[in-house]
Short mmCIF file of C-alpha atoms in Angstrom, two decimals:
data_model
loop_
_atom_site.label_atom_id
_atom_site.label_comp_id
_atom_site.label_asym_id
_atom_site.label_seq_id
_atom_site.Cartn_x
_atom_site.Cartn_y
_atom_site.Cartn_z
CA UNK Y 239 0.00 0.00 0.00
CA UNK Y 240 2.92 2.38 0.85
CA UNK Y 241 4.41 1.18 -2.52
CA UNK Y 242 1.34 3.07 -4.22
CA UNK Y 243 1.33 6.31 -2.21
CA UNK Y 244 4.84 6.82 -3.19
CA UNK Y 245 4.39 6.05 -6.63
CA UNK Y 246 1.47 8.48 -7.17
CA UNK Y 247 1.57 10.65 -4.51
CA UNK Y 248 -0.35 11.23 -1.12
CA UNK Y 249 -3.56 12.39 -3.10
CA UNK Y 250 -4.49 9.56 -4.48
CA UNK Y 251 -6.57 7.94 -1.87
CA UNK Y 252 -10.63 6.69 -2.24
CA UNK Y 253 -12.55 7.77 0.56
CA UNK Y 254 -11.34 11.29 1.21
CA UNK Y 255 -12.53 12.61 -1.97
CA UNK Y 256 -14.43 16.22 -1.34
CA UNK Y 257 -15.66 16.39 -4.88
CA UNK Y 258 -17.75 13.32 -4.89
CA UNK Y 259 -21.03 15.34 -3.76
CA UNK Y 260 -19.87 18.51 -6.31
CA UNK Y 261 -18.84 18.15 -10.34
CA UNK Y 262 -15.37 18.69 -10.60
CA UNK Y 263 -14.31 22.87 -10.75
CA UNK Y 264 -17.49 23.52 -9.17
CA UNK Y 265 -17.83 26.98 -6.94
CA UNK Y 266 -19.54 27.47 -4.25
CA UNK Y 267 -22.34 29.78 -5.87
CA UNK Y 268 -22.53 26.99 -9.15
CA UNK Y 269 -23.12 24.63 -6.31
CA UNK Y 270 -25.96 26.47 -4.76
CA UNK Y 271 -27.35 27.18 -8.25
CA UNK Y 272 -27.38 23.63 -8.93
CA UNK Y 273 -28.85 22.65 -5.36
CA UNK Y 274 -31.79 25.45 -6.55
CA UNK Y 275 -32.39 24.30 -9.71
CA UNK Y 276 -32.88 20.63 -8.43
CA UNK Y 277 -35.25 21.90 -5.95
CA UNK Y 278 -37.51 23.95 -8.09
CA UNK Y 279 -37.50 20.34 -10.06
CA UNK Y 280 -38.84 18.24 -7.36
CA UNK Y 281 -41.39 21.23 -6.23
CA UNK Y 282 -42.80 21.37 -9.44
CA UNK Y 283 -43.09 17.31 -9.57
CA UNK Y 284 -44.49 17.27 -6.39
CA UNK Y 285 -46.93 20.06 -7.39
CA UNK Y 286 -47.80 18.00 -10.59
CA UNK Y 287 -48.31 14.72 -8.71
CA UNK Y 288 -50.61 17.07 -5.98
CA UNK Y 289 -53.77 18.30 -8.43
CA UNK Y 290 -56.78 16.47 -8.37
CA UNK Y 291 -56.87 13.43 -10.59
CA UNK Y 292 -59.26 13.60 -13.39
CA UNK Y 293 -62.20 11.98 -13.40
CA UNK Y 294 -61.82 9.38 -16.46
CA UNK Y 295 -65.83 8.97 -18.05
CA UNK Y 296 -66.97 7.03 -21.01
CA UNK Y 297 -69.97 6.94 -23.32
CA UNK Y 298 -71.36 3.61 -23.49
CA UNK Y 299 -74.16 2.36 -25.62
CA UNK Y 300 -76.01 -1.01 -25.03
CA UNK Y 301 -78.61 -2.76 -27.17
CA UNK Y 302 -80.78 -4.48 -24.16
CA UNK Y 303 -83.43 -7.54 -26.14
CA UNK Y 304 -86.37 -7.94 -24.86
CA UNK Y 305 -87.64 -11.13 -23.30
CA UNK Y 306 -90.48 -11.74 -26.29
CA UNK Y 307 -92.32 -10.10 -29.09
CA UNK Y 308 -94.78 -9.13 -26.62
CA UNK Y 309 -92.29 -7.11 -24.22
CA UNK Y 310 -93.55 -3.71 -23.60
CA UNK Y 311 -90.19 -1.84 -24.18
CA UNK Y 312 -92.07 1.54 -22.63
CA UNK Y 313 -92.14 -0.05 -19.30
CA UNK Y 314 -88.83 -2.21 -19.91
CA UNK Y 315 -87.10 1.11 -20.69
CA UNK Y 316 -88.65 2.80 -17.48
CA UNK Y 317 -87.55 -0.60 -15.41
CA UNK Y 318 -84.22 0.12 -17.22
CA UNK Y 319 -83.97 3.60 -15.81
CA UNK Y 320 -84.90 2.93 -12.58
CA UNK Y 321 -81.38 1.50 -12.18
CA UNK Y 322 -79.43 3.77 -10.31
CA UNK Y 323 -75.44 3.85 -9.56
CA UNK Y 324 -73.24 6.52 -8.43
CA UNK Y 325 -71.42 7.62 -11.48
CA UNK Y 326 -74.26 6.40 -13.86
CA UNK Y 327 -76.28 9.12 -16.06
CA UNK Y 328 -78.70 7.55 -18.61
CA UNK Y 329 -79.06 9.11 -21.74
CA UNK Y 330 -81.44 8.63 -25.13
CA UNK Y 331 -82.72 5.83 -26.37
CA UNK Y 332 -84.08 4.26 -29.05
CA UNK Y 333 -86.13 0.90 -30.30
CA UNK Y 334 -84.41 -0.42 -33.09
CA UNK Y 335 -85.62 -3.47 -34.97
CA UNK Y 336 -83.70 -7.12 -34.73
CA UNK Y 337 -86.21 -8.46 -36.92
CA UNK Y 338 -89.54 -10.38 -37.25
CA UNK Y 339 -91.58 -7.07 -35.62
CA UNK Y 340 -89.02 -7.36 -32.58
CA UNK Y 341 -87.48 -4.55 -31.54
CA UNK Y 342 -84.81 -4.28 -28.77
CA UNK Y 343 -83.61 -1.07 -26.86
CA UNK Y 344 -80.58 1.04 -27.64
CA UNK Y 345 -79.58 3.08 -24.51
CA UNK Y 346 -76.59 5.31 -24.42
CA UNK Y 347 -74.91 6.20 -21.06
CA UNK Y 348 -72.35 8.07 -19.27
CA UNK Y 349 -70.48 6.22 -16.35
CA UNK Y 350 -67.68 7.62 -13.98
CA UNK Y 351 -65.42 4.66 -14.58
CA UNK Y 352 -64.04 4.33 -11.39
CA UNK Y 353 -67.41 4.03 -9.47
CA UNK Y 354 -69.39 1.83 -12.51
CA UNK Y 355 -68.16 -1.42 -13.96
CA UNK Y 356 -69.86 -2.60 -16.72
CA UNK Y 357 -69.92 -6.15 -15.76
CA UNK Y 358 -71.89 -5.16 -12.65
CA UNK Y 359 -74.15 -2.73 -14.88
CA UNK Y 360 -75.04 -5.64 -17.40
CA UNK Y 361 -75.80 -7.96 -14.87
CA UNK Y 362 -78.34 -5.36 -12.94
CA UNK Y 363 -80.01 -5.16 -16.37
CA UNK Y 364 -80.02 -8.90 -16.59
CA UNK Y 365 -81.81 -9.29 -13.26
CA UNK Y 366 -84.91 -7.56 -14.55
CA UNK Y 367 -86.03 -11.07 -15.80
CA UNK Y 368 -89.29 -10.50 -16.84
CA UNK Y 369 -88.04 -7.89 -19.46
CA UNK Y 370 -84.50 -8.30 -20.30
CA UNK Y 371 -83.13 -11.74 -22.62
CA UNK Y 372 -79.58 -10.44 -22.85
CA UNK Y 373 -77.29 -7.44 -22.81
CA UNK Y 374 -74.77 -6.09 -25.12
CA UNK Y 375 -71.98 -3.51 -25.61
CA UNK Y 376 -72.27 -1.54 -28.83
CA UNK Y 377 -69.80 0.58 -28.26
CA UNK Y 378 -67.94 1.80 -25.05
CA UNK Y 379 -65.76 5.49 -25.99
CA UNK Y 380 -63.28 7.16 -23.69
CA UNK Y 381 -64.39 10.87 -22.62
#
């Protein structure tokens, strides 16, 4: 070990480095600069990370068949409706035909997506048996 100090001199140890902390010809003030600018860096991420998250929404339309031909789809619409979820906001609909005189409902909505999931939606649908065969996602849009 003394073999090396002599050879390269008395500076050349590894742990009594002062510049490890600062880049090398670094002054005090370009050190407090730096310090600054890192700061302001980590304020501003924090600040980012701090506002309120936004609320993610999306438009969903189902096509809900009716049980039979002889389904009343005024009252399975208002059955339908009475469905209520926080985060759920019905919106139009319309009969459209599947064929044979049958006609099934097309309902659009708006759901929060955190506080609706659509599996739980479908199957609340589902359990108004005496109206509702089946359930289907036409489309389901990001807001």
């Amino acid at each position: 070990s003394s073999g090396i100090n002599a050879e390269y001199g008395d500076d050349f140890g590894f742990g009594d480095s002062e510049e490890e902390d600062t880049p090398k010809g670094e002054s005090e003030m370009q050190k407090m600069k730096r310090l600054a600018a890192e700061k302001k860096v980590a304020d501003a991420a924090a600040k980012k990370d701090a506002k309120p998250a936004r609320v993610l929404k999306s438009n969903v339309v189902l096509d809900i068949k009716p049980w039979s031909d002889e389904t009343d789809l005024a009252e399975m619409e208002k059955q339908v409706r009475s469905i209520a979820m926080q985060g759920l906001v019905w919106g139009d609909c319309k009969h459209v035909e599947i064929g044979f005189g049958i006609k099934k409902l097309r309902m659009s909505t708006c759901i929060v997506d955190e506080d609706v999931g659509l599996y739980d939606l479908e199957e609340k649908i589902e359990e108004l048996e005496d109206f509702v065969q089946s359930v289907d996602i036409v489309s389901h849009n990001k807001i």
